[in-house]
mmCIF file with all atom_site columns, C-alpha atoms in Angstrom:
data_model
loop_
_atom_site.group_PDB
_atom_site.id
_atom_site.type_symbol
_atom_site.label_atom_id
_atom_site.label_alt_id
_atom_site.label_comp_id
_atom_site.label_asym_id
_atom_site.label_entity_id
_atom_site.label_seq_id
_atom_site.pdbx_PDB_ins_code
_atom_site.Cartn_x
_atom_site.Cartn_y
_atom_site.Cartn_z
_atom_site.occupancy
_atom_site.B_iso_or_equiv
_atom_site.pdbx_formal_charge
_atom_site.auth_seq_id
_atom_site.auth_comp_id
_atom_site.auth_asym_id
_atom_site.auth_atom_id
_atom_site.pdbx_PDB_model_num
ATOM 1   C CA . UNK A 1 1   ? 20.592  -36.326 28.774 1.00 82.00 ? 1   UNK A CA 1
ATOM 2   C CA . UNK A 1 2   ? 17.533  -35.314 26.908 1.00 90.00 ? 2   UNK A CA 1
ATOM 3   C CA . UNK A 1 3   ? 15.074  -36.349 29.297 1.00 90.00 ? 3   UNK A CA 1
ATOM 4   C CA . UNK A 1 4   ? 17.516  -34.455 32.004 1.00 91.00 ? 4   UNK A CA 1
ATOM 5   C CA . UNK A 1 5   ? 16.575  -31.268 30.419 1.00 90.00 ? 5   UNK A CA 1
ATOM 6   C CA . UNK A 1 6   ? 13.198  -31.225 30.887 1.00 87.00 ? 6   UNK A CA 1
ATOM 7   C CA . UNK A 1 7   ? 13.527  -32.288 34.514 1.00 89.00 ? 7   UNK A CA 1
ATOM 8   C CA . UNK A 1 8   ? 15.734  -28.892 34.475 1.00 91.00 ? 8   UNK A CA 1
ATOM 9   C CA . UNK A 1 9   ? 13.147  -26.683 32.792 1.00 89.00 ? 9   UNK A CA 1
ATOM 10  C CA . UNK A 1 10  ? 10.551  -28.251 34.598 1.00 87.00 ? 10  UNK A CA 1
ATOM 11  C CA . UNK A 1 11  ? 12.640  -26.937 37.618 1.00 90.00 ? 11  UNK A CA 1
ATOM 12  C CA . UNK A 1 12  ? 12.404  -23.666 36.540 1.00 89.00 ? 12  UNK A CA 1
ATOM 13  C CA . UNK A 1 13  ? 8.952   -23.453 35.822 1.00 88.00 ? 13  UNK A CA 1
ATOM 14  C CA . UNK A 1 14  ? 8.197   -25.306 39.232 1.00 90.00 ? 14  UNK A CA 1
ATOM 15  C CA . UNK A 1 15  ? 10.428  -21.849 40.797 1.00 92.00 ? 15  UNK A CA 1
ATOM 16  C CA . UNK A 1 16  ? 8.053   -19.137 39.382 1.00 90.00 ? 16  UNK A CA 1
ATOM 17  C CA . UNK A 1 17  ? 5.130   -21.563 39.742 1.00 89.00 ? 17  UNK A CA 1
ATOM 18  C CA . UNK A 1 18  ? 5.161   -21.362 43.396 1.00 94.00 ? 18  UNK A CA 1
ATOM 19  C CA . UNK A 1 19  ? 6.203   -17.976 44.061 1.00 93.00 ? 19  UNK A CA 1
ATOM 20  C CA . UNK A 1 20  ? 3.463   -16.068 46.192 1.00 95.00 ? 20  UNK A CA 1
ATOM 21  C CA . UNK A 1 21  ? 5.557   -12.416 45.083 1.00 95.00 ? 21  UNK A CA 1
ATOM 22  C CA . UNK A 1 22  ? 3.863   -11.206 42.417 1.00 95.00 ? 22  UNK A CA 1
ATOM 23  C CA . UNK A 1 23  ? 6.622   -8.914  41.351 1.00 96.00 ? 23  UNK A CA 1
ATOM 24  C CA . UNK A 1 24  ? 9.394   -11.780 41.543 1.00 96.00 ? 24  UNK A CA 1
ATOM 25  C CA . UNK A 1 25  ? 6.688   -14.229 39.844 1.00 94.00 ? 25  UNK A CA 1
ATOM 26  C CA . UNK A 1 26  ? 6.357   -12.012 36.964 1.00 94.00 ? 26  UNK A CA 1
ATOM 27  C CA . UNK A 1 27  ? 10.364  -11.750 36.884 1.00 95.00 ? 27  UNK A CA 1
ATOM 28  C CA . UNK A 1 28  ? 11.241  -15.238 37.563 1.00 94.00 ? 28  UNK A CA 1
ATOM 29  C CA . UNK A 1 29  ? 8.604   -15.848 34.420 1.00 90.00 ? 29  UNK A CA 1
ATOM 30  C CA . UNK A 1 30  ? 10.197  -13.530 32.365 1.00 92.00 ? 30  UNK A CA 1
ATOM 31  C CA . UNK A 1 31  ? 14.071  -14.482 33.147 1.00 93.00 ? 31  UNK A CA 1
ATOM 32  C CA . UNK A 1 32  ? 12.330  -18.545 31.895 1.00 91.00 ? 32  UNK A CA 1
ATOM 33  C CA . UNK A 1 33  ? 10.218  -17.180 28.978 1.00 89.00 ? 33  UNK A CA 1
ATOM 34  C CA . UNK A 1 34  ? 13.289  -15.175 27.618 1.00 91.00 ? 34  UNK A CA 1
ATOM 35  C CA . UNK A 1 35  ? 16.665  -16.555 28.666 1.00 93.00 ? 35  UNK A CA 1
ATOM 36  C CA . UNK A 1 36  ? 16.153  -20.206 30.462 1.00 92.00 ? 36  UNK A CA 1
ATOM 37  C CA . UNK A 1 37  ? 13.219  -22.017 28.228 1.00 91.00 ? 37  UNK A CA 1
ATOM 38  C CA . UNK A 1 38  ? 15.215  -20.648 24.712 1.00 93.00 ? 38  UNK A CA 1
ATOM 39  C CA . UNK A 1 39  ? 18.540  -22.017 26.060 1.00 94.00 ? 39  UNK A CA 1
ATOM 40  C CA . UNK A 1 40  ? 17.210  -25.656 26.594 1.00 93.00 ? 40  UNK A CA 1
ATOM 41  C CA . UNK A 1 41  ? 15.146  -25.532 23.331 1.00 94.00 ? 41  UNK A CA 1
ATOM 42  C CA . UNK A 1 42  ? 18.278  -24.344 21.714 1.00 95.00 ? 42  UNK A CA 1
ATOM 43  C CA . UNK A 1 43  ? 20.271  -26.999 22.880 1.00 95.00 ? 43  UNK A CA 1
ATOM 44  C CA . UNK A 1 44  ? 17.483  -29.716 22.143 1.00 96.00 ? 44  UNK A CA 1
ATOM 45  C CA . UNK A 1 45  ? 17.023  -28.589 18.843 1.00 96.00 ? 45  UNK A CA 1
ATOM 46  C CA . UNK A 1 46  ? 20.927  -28.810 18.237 1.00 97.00 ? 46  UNK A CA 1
ATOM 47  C CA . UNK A 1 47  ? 20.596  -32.412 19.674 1.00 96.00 ? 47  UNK A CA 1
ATOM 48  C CA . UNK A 1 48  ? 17.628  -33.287 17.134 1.00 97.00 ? 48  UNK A CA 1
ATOM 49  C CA . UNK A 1 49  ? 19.873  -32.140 14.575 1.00 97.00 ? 49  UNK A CA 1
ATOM 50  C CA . UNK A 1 50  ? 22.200  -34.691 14.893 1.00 96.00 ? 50  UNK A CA 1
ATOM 51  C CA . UNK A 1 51  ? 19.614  -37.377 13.762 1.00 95.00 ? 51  UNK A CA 1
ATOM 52  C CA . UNK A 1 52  ? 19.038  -37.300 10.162 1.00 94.00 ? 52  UNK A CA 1
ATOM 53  C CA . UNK A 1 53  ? 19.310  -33.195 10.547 1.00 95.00 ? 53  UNK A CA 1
ATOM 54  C CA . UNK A 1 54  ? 16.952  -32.954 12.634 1.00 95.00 ? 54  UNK A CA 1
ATOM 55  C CA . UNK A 1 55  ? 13.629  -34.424 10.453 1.00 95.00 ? 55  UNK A CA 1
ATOM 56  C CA . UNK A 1 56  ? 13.697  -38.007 12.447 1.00 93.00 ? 56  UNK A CA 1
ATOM 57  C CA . UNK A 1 57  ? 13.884  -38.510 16.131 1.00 96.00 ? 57  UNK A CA 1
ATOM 58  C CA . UNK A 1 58  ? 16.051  -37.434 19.041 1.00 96.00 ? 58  UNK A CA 1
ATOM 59  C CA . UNK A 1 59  ? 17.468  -40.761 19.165 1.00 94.00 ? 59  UNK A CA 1
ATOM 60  C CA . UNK A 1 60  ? 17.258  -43.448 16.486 1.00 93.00 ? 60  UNK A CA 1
ATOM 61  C CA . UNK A 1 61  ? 14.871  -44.264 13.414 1.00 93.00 ? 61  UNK A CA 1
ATOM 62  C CA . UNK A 1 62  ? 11.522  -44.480 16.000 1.00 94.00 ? 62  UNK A CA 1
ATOM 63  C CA . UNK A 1 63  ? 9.764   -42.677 18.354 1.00 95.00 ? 63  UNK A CA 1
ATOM 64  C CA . UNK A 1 64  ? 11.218  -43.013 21.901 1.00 95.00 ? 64  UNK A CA 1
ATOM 65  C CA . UNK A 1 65  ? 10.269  -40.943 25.271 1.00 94.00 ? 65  UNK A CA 1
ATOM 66  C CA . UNK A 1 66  ? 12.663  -38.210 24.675 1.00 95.00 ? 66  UNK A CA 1
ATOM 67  C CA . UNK A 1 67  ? 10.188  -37.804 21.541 1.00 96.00 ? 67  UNK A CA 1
ATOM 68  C CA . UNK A 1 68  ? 6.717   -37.725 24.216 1.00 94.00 ? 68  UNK A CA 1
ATOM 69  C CA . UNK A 1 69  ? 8.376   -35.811 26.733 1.00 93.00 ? 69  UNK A CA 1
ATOM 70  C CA . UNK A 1 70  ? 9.201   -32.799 24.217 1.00 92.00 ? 70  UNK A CA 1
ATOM 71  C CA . UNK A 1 71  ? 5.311   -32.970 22.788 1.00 90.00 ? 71  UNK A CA 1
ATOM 72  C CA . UNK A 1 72  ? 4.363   -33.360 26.311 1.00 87.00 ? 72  UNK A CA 1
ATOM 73  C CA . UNK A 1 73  ? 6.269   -29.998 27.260 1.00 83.00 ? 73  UNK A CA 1
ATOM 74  C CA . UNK A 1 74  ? 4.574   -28.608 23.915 1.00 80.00 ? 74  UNK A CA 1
ATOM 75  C CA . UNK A 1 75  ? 1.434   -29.645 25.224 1.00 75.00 ? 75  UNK A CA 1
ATOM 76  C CA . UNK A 1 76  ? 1.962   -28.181 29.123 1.00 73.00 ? 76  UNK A CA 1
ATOM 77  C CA . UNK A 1 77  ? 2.813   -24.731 27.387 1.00 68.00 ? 77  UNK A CA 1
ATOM 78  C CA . UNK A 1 78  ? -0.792  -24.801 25.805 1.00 59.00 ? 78  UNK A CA 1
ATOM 79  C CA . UNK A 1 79  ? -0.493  -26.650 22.649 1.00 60.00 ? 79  UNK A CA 1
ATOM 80  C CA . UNK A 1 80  ? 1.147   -23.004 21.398 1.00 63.00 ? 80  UNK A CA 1
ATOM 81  C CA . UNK A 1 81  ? 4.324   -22.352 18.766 1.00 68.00 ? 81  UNK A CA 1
ATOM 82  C CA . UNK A 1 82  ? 5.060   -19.404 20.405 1.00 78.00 ? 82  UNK A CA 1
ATOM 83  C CA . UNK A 1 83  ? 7.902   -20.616 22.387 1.00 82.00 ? 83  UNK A CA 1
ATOM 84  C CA . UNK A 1 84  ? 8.837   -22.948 19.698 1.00 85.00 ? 84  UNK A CA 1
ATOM 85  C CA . UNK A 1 85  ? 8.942   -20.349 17.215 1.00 87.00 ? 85  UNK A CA 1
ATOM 86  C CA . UNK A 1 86  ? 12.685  -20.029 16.777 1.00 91.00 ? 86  UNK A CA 1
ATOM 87  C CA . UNK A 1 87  ? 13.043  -23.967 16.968 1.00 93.00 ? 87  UNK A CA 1
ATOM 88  C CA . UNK A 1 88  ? 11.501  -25.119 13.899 1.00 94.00 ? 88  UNK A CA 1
ATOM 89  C CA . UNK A 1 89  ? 12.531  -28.581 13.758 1.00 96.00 ? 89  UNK A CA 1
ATOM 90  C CA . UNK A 1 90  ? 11.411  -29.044 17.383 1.00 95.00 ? 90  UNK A CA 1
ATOM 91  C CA . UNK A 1 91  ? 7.929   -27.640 16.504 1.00 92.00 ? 91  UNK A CA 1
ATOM 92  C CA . UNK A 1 92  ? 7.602   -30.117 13.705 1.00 94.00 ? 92  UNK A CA 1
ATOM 93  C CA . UNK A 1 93  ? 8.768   -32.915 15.486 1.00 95.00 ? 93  UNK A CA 1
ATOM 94  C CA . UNK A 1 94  ? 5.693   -32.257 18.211 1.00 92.00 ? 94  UNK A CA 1
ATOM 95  C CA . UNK A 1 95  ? 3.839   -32.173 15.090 1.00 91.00 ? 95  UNK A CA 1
ATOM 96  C CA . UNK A 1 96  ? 5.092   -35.436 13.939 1.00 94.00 ? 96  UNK A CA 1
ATOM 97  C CA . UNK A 1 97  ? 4.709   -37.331 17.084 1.00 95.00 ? 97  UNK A CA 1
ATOM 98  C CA . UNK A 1 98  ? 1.096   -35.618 18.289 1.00 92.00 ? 98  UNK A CA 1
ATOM 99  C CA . UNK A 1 99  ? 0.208   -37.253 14.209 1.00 94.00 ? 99  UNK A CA 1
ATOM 100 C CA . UNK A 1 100 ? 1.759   -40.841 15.194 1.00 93.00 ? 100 UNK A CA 1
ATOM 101 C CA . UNK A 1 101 ? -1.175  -43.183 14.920 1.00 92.00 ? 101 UNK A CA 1
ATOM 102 C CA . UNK A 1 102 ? -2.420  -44.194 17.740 1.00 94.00 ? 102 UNK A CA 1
ATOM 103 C CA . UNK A 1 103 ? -1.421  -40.795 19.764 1.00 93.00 ? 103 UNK A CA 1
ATOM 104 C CA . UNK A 1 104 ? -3.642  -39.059 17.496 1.00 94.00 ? 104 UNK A CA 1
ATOM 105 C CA . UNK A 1 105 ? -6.222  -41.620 18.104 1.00 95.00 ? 105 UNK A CA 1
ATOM 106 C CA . UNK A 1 106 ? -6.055  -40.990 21.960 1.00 91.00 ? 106 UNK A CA 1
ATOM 107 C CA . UNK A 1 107 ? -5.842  -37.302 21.548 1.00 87.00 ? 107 UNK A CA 1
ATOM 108 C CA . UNK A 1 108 ? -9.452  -37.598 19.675 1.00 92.00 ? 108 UNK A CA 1
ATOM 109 C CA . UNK A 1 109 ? -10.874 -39.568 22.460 1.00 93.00 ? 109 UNK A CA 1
ATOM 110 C CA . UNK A 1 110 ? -9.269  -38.691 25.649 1.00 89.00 ? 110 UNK A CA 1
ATOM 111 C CA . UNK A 1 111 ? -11.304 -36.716 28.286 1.00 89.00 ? 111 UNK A CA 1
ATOM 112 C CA . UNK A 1 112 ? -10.779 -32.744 28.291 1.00 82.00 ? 112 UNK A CA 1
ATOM 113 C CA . UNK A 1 113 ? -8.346  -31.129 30.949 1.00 76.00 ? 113 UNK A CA 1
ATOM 114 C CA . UNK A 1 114 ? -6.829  -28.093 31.630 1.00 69.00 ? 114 UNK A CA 1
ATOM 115 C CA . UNK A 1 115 ? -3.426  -30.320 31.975 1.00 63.00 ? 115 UNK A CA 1
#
């Protein structure tokens, strides 16, 4: 279910990605930036609450995808809070997972990208 909703917001994003309209680019990017992407966080973050309100995991006492794929998604939108901004507890858990040992150990060393 959790991983389902990025597949869905990466859907979206895929939809404005590819448009070659600049006008309906700019409005399919603005209908995700102000209605879509906030719905999903909202109902991630209400998910996160759930577990240990909302200061652990999505699912259980460790780190599991559902965990990467959400500090992935933080990490596609730039690395930014802005879209987090209303969704504390899913900012902090990016937080938490991009300081996890070893993933800040690779984030140190990996090679640069624009991805």
């Amino acid at each position: 279910m959790i991983i389902d909703a990025f597949d869905d917001i990466g859907g979206e994003v895929y939809k404005f990605t590819v448009e070659k309209d600049a006008a309906k680019k700019a409005e399919l990017s603005e209908k995700f930036n102000s209605e879509t992407l906030p719905r999903h966080l909202g109902c991630l973050e209400n998910i996160l609450k759930e577990n240990k309100g909302g200061k652990g995991f999505f699912v259980g006492d460790a780190l599991t995808w559902a965990d990467l794929a959400l500090a992935n998604g933080y990490d596609l939108v730039g690395g930014t809070d802005a879209p987090f901004a209303k969704f504390p507890l899913l900012a902090d858990l990016c937080k938490r997972v991009r300081a996890t040992t070893k993933i800040a150990d690779w984030i140190k060393t990996r090679a640069q990208s624009p991805y």
